[in-house]
Amino acid sequence: MTHLQPTRALFLDRDGVINHEVGYLHKAEQVRWVSGIFDLCRTAQELGYALVVVTNQAGIGRGLYTQSDFDQLTFWMQQEFAARGTTLDAVYCCPYHPEHGLGEYKREHEDRKPNPGMLLRAARDLSIDLRQSILVGDRCSDIAAANAAGLPQAFLLAGTETAACSGTYTPVNSLDTVAQWLVSRPAVVTA
Ligand SMILES: [Mg+2]
C-alpha cells in the first residue's frame, strides 16, 4: 500500500464519536468504543487522510480531571488504535470554559468549539488542506467549528443532539455511512 502524504484530514470529535459520551470521561475503563470507529479510521487512512482528534475538554478547566489525566488517556487510546491497525496523527484538546473554568482556565478561547481554532492549528501543524478535509461530530458545536474552518463536509452523528443544528452538514446514523462516503468520494482535484 502506498502511504500518501496527508494533505487532507478526517477530523474527529472524541466523546460521542470515538467513545460513547458519558460526561467528563477521563479513564480508560470508562471507554466504550463507538461502533465502526476503527473501520472508519482504517478506511480514511488508506485513502490518505490524516486522523486528527479535536475535543473540548472543559472537565480540565473545571478541575474534574487534569491535563495529565487527559494525556494518559490519550496515550492509551493511541495504543488501542495502533493495536487495531490505525494511527491517530494528532490529538488537540481545549481545556478552557468561559464560565465554569477555574483560574487560568476561565476564559473564552479560539480553540473551544464552536470556534475553529483547533482545526486551524492542525492545518498549520500538519500541512492539511482544510478545503479537502471533513469532520465527524455529535454536537452542533462540532458542526459550527467545521463550517467556520471552511471544511466542505461535516457529518453529525445521531445520538446526542435532540434537534437539528444550524449550519451546513449531513446527518448520519452510523460511522459506516461516513466510511462509505469516503470510499465513493470523487478523487481529489489538485490545484
Ligand atoms: Mg462530542
PDB file of C-alpha atoms and ligand atoms in Angstrom:
ATOM      1  CA  MET A   1       0.000   0.000   0.000  1.00  0.00           C
ATOM      2  CA  THR A   2       1.290   3.401  -0.911  1.00  0.00           C
ATOM      3  CA  HIS A   3       1.359   5.673   2.075  1.00  0.00           C
ATOM      4  CA  LEU A   4       0.206   9.032   0.834  1.00  0.00           C
ATOM      5  CA  GLN A   5       1.468  12.258   2.314  1.00  0.00           C
ATOM      6  CA  PRO A   6      -1.558  13.535   4.211  1.00  0.00           C
ATOM      7  CA  THR A   7      -2.850  16.708   2.647  1.00  0.00           C
ATOM      8  CA  ARG A   8      -6.380  16.292   3.864  1.00  0.00           C
ATOM      9  CA  ALA A   9      -7.739  15.252   7.226  1.00  0.00           C
ATOM     10  CA  LEU A  10     -10.594  13.445   8.823  1.00  0.00           C
ATOM     11  CA  PHE A  11     -11.291  15.495  11.934  1.00  0.00           C
ATOM     12  CA  LEU A  12     -12.959  13.534  14.699  1.00  0.00           C
ATOM     13  CA  ASP A  13     -14.610  14.775  17.821  1.00  0.00           C
ATOM     14  CA  ARG A  14     -13.800  12.378  20.650  1.00  0.00           C
ATOM     15  CA  ASP A  15     -16.697  11.992  23.092  1.00  0.00           C
ATOM     16  CA  GLY A  16     -19.741  10.700  21.227  1.00  0.00           C
ATOM     17  CA  VAL A  17     -17.773   9.839  18.074  1.00  0.00           C
ATOM     18  CA  ILE A  18     -14.753   7.755  19.130  1.00  0.00           C
ATOM     19  CA  ASN A  19     -16.098   6.706  22.516  1.00  0.00           C
ATOM     20  CA  HIS A  20     -19.638   6.881  23.792  1.00  0.00           C
ATOM     21  CA  GLU A  21     -20.422  10.081  25.654  1.00  0.00           C
ATOM     22  CA  VAL A  22     -20.610   9.517  29.406  1.00  0.00           C
ATOM     23  CA  GLY A  23     -19.856  13.038  30.600  1.00  0.00           C
ATOM     24  CA  TYR A  24     -16.345  14.091  31.621  1.00  0.00           C
ATOM     25  CA  LEU A  25     -14.860  10.743  30.694  1.00  0.00           C
ATOM     26  CA  HIS A  26     -11.242  10.548  31.770  1.00  0.00           C
ATOM     27  CA  LYS A  27     -10.385   6.915  32.497  1.00  0.00           C
ATOM     28  CA  ALA A  28      -9.728   4.012  30.164  1.00  0.00           C
ATOM     29  CA  GLU A  29     -12.223   1.812  31.990  1.00  0.00           C
ATOM     30  CA  GLN A  30     -14.971   4.285  31.079  1.00  0.00           C
ATOM     31  CA  VAL A  31     -14.319   3.932  27.350  1.00  0.00           C
ATOM     32  CA  ARG A  32     -16.847   2.127  25.193  1.00  0.00           C
ATOM     33  CA  TRP A  33     -15.923   2.436  21.525  1.00  0.00           C
ATOM     34  CA  VAL A  34     -18.494   3.752  19.097  1.00  0.00           C
ATOM     35  CA  SER A  35     -19.359   1.085  16.536  1.00  0.00           C
ATOM     36  CA  GLY A  36     -17.417   1.477  13.300  1.00  0.00           C
ATOM     37  CA  ILE A  37     -14.773   3.886  14.553  1.00  0.00           C
ATOM     38  CA  PHE A  38     -11.797   1.673  13.754  1.00  0.00           C
ATOM     39  CA  ASP A  39     -13.104   0.692  10.330  1.00  0.00           C
ATOM     40  CA  LEU A  40     -13.695   4.357   9.564  1.00  0.00           C
ATOM     41  CA  CYS A  41     -10.191   5.316  10.634  1.00  0.00           C
ATOM     42  CA  ARG A  42      -8.527   2.495   8.698  1.00  0.00           C
ATOM     43  CA  THR A  43     -10.522   3.398   5.593  1.00  0.00           C
ATOM     44  CA  ALA A  44      -9.708   7.087   5.882  1.00  0.00           C
ATOM     45  CA  GLN A  45      -6.019   6.444   6.431  1.00  0.00           C
ATOM     46  CA  GLU A  46      -5.819   4.141   3.425  1.00  0.00           C
ATOM     47  CA  LEU A  47      -7.334   6.959   1.369  1.00  0.00           C
ATOM     48  CA  GLY A  48      -4.659   9.358   2.553  1.00  0.00           C
ATOM     49  CA  TYR A  49      -6.496  11.250   5.249  1.00  0.00           C
ATOM     50  CA  ALA A  50      -4.687  12.299   8.390  1.00  0.00           C
ATOM     51  CA  LEU A  51      -6.679  11.443  11.510  1.00  0.00           C
ATOM     52  CA  VAL A  52      -6.995  14.418  13.819  1.00  0.00           C
ATOM     53  CA  VAL A  53      -8.967  14.457  17.064  1.00  0.00           C
ATOM     54  CA  VAL A  54     -10.371  17.841  18.133  1.00  0.00           C
ATOM     55  CA  THR A  55     -12.036  17.717  21.531  1.00  0.00           C
ATOM     56  CA  ASN A  56     -13.369  20.233  24.035  1.00  0.00           C
ATOM     57  CA  GLN A  57     -12.258  19.099  27.495  1.00  0.00           C
ATOM     58  CA  ALA A  58     -13.781  21.621  29.867  1.00  0.00           C
ATOM     59  CA  GLY A  59     -13.508  18.990  32.581  1.00  0.00           C
ATOM     60  CA  ILE A  60      -9.866  20.006  32.840  1.00  0.00           C
ATOM     61  CA  GLY A  61     -10.791  23.640  33.319  1.00  0.00           C
ATOM     62  CA  ARG A  62     -13.492  22.708  35.798  1.00  0.00           C
ATOM     63  CA  GLY A  63     -10.959  20.785  37.878  1.00  0.00           C
ATOM     64  CA  LEU A  64     -12.710  17.436  37.403  1.00  0.00           C
ATOM     65  CA  TYR A  65      -9.547  15.861  35.997  1.00  0.00           C
ATOM     66  CA  THR A  66      -6.141  17.116  34.951  1.00  0.00           C
ATOM     67  CA  GLN A  67      -4.346  17.682  31.682  1.00  0.00           C
ATOM     68  CA  SER A  68      -2.118  14.802  32.745  1.00  0.00           C
ATOM     69  CA  ASP A  69      -5.176  12.535  33.131  1.00  0.00           C
ATOM     70  CA  PHE A  70      -6.236  13.534  29.636  1.00  0.00           C
ATOM     71  CA  ASP A  71      -2.754  12.920  28.234  1.00  0.00           C
ATOM     72  CA  GLN A  72      -2.565   9.476  29.845  1.00  0.00           C
ATOM     73  CA  LEU A  73      -5.948   8.509  28.437  1.00  0.00           C
ATOM     74  CA  THR A  74      -4.884   9.817  25.012  1.00  0.00           C
ATOM     75  CA  PHE A  75      -1.724   7.713  25.153  1.00  0.00           C
ATOM     76  CA  TRP A  76      -3.807   4.647  25.995  1.00  0.00           C
ATOM     77  CA  MET A  77      -6.240   5.415  23.155  1.00  0.00           C
ATOM     78  CA  GLN A  78      -3.384   5.774  20.691  1.00  0.00           C
ATOM     79  CA  GLN A  79      -2.142   2.330  21.692  1.00  0.00           C
ATOM     80  CA  GLU A  80      -5.646   0.895  21.265  1.00  0.00           C
ATOM     81  CA  PHE A  81      -5.853   2.400  17.783  1.00  0.00           C
ATOM     82  CA  ALA A  82      -2.399   1.107  16.876  1.00  0.00           C
ATOM     83  CA  ALA A  83      -3.389  -2.380  18.008  1.00  0.00           C
ATOM     84  CA  ARG A  84      -6.250  -2.194  15.503  1.00  0.00           C
ATOM     85  CA  GLY A  85      -4.089  -1.114  12.602  1.00  0.00           C
ATOM     86  CA  THR A  86      -4.651   2.620  12.528  1.00  0.00           C
ATOM     87  CA  THR A  87      -2.946   5.710  13.900  1.00  0.00           C
ATOM     88  CA  LEU A  88      -4.242   8.937  15.347  1.00  0.00           C
ATOM     89  CA  ASP A  89      -1.940  11.511  13.761  1.00  0.00           C
ATOM     90  CA  ALA A  90      -2.724  14.270  16.245  1.00  0.00           C
ATOM     91  CA  VAL A  91      -4.978  14.979  19.214  1.00  0.00           C
ATOM     92  CA  TYR A  92      -5.951  18.542  20.133  1.00  0.00           C
ATOM     93  CA  CYS A  93      -7.915  19.434  23.219  1.00  0.00           C
ATOM     94  CA  CYS A  94      -9.335  22.669  24.583  1.00  0.00           C
ATOM     95  CA  PRO A  95      -9.417  22.775  28.413  1.00  0.00           C
ATOM     96  CA  TYR A  96     -10.992  26.222  28.780  1.00  0.00           C
ATOM     97  CA  HIS A  97     -14.510  27.222  29.727  1.00  0.00           C
ATOM     98  CA  PRO A  98     -15.689  30.835  29.722  1.00  0.00           C
ATOM     99  CA  GLU A  99     -17.950  30.447  32.797  1.00  0.00           C
ATOM    100  CA  HIS A 100     -17.023  27.298  34.668  1.00  0.00           C
ATOM    101  CA  GLY A 101     -13.261  27.247  34.226  1.00  0.00           C
ATOM    102  CA  LEU A 102     -11.162  27.669  37.356  1.00  0.00           C
ATOM    103  CA  GLY A 103      -8.389  30.249  37.487  1.00  0.00           C
ATOM    104  CA  GLU A 104      -6.485  30.481  34.226  1.00  0.00           C
ATOM    105  CA  TYR A 105      -8.971  28.115  32.616  1.00  0.00           C
ATOM    106  CA  LYS A 106     -11.866  30.562  32.926  1.00  0.00           C
ATOM    107  CA  ARG A 107     -11.780  32.211  29.556  1.00  0.00           C
ATOM    108  CA  GLU A 108     -13.202  32.121  26.088  1.00  0.00           C
ATOM    109  CA  HIS A 109     -10.720  30.613  23.668  1.00  0.00           C
ATOM    110  CA  GLU A 110     -10.393  30.349  19.902  1.00  0.00           C
ATOM    111  CA  ASP A 111      -9.856  26.592  20.344  1.00  0.00           C
ATOM    112  CA  ARG A 112     -13.147  25.974  22.107  1.00  0.00           C
ATOM    113  CA  LYS A 113     -15.657  24.634  19.621  1.00  0.00           C
ATOM    114  CA  PRO A 114     -17.806  26.133  18.077  1.00  0.00           C
ATOM    115  CA  ASN A 115     -14.663  28.157  17.358  1.00  0.00           C
ATOM    116  CA  PRO A 116     -12.355  26.650  14.735  1.00  0.00           C
ATOM    117  CA  GLY A 117      -9.004  27.213  16.488  1.00  0.00           C
ATOM    118  CA  MET A 118      -8.003  23.570  16.853  1.00  0.00           C
ATOM    119  CA  LEU A 119      -8.756  22.836  13.200  1.00  0.00           C
ATOM    120  CA  LEU A 120      -6.829  25.880  12.020  1.00  0.00           C
ATOM    121  CA  ARG A 121      -3.866  24.967  14.205  1.00  0.00           C
ATOM    122  CA  ALA A 122      -3.870  21.385  12.963  1.00  0.00           C
ATOM    123  CA  ALA A 123      -3.882  22.666   9.402  1.00  0.00           C
ATOM    124  CA  ARG A 124      -0.742  24.667  10.112  1.00  0.00           C
ATOM    125  CA  ASP A 125       0.971  21.918  12.116  1.00  0.00           C
ATOM    126  CA  LEU A 126       0.297  19.086   9.676  1.00  0.00           C
ATOM    127  CA  SER A 127       0.050  20.951   6.344  1.00  0.00           C
ATOM    128  CA  ILE A 128      -3.591  19.981   5.979  1.00  0.00           C
ATOM    129  CA  ASP A 129      -5.749  21.402   3.235  1.00  0.00           C
ATOM    130  CA  LEU A 130      -8.969  22.286   5.056  1.00  0.00           C
ATOM    131  CA  ARG A 131     -10.830  22.638   1.745  1.00  0.00           C
ATOM    132  CA  GLN A 132     -10.379  18.903   1.220  1.00  0.00           C
ATOM    133  CA  SER A 133     -10.982  17.841   4.804  1.00  0.00           C
ATOM    134  CA  ILE A 134     -14.041  16.612   6.630  1.00  0.00           C
ATOM    135  CA  LEU A 135     -15.264  16.337  10.210  1.00  0.00           C
ATOM    136  CA  VAL A 136     -17.430  13.951  12.175  1.00  0.00           C
ATOM    137  CA  GLY A 137     -19.041  15.275  15.340  1.00  0.00           C
ATOM    138  CA  ASP A 138     -22.025  14.635  17.545  1.00  0.00           C
ATOM    139  CA  ARG A 139     -22.826  18.204  18.607  1.00  0.00           C
ATOM    140  CA  CYS A 140     -23.855  21.362  16.841  1.00  0.00           C
ATOM    141  CA  SER A 141     -20.681  22.989  18.161  1.00  0.00           C
ATOM    142  CA  ASP A 142     -18.670  20.472  16.124  1.00  0.00           C
ATOM    143  CA  ILE A 143     -20.610  21.394  13.004  1.00  0.00           C
ATOM    144  CA  ALA A 144     -20.131  25.097  13.666  1.00  0.00           C
ATOM    145  CA  ALA A 145     -16.373  24.641  14.041  1.00  0.00           C
ATOM    146  CA  ALA A 146     -16.210  22.691  10.784  1.00  0.00           C
ATOM    147  CA  ASN A 147     -18.233  25.328   8.957  1.00  0.00           C
ATOM    148  CA  ALA A 148     -16.112  28.141  10.418  1.00  0.00           C
ATOM    149  CA  ALA A 149     -12.907  26.390   9.339  1.00  0.00           C
ATOM    150  CA  GLY A 150     -14.200  26.125   5.790  1.00  0.00           C
ATOM    151  CA  LEU A 151     -14.451  22.351   5.570  1.00  0.00           C
ATOM    152  CA  PRO A 152     -16.566  21.261   2.603  1.00  0.00           C
ATOM    153  CA  GLN A 153     -18.219  18.421   4.519  1.00  0.00           C
ATOM    154  CA  ALA A 154     -19.288  17.820   8.109  1.00  0.00           C
ATOM    155  CA  PHE A 155     -21.227  14.860   9.454  1.00  0.00           C
ATOM    156  CA  LEU A 156     -23.415  14.933  12.556  1.00  0.00           C
ATOM    157  CA  LEU A 157     -23.608  11.504  14.152  1.00  0.00           C
ATOM    158  CA  ALA A 158     -27.015  10.849  15.654  1.00  0.00           C
ATOM    159  CA  GLY A 159     -27.437  10.176  19.343  1.00  0.00           C
ATOM    160  CA  THR A 160     -26.501  13.337  21.215  1.00  0.00           C
ATOM    161  CA  GLU A 161     -28.310  16.334  19.766  1.00  0.00           C
ATOM    162  CA  THR A 162     -32.085  16.220  20.093  1.00  0.00           C
ATOM    163  CA  ALA A 163     -32.805  18.904  17.499  1.00  0.00           C
ATOM    164  CA  ALA A 164     -31.346  19.976  14.178  1.00  0.00           C
ATOM    165  CA  CYS A 165     -28.273  22.203  14.151  1.00  0.00           C
ATOM    166  CA  SER A 166     -27.893  25.388  12.187  1.00  0.00           C
ATOM    167  CA  GLY A 167     -25.163  25.389   9.592  1.00  0.00           C
ATOM    168  CA  THR A 168     -24.269  23.000   6.801  1.00  0.00           C
ATOM    169  CA  TYR A 169     -23.889  19.302   7.494  1.00  0.00           C
ATOM    170  CA  THR A 170     -25.048  15.797   6.721  1.00  0.00           C
ATOM    171  CA  PRO A 171     -26.781  13.841   9.498  1.00  0.00           C
ATOM    172  CA  VAL A 172     -25.755  10.181   9.737  1.00  0.00           C
ATOM    173  CA  ASN A 173     -26.897   7.324  11.928  1.00  0.00           C
ATOM    174  CA  SER A 174     -23.639   5.417  11.883  1.00  0.00           C
ATOM    175  CA  LEU A 175     -19.937   5.822  11.208  1.00  0.00           C
ATOM    176  CA  ASP A 176     -20.236   3.175   8.491  1.00  0.00           C
ATOM    177  CA  THR A 177     -22.093   5.744   6.394  1.00  0.00           C
ATOM    178  CA  VAL A 178     -19.155   8.121   6.671  1.00  0.00           C
ATOM    179  CA  ALA A 179     -16.730   5.394   5.635  1.00  0.00           C
ATOM    180  CA  GLN A 180     -18.877   4.599   2.603  1.00  0.00           C
ATOM    181  CA  TRP A 181     -18.973   8.289   1.699  1.00  0.00           C
ATOM    182  CA  LEU A 182     -15.179   8.491   1.846  1.00  0.00           C
ATOM    183  CA  VAL A 183     -14.755   5.484  -0.432  1.00  0.00           C
ATOM    184  CA  SER A 184     -17.170   6.855  -3.014  1.00  0.00           C
ATOM    185  CA  ARG A 185     -15.866  10.437  -2.822  1.00  0.00           C
ATOM    186  CA  PRO A 186     -14.529  11.734  -6.111  1.00  0.00           C
ATOM    187  CA  ALA A 187     -10.771  11.905  -6.397  1.00  0.00           C
ATOM    188  CA  VAL A 188      -9.124  14.997  -5.036  1.00  0.00           C
ATOM    189  CA  VAL A 189      -8.547  17.713  -7.588  1.00  0.00           C
ATOM    190  CA  THR A 190      -5.153  19.264  -7.078  1.00  0.00           C
ATOM    191  CA  ALA A 191      -4.601  22.884  -7.938  1.00  0.00           C
TER     192      ALA A 191
HETATM  193 MG    MG B   1     -18.858  15.074  21.331  1.00  0.00          MG
END
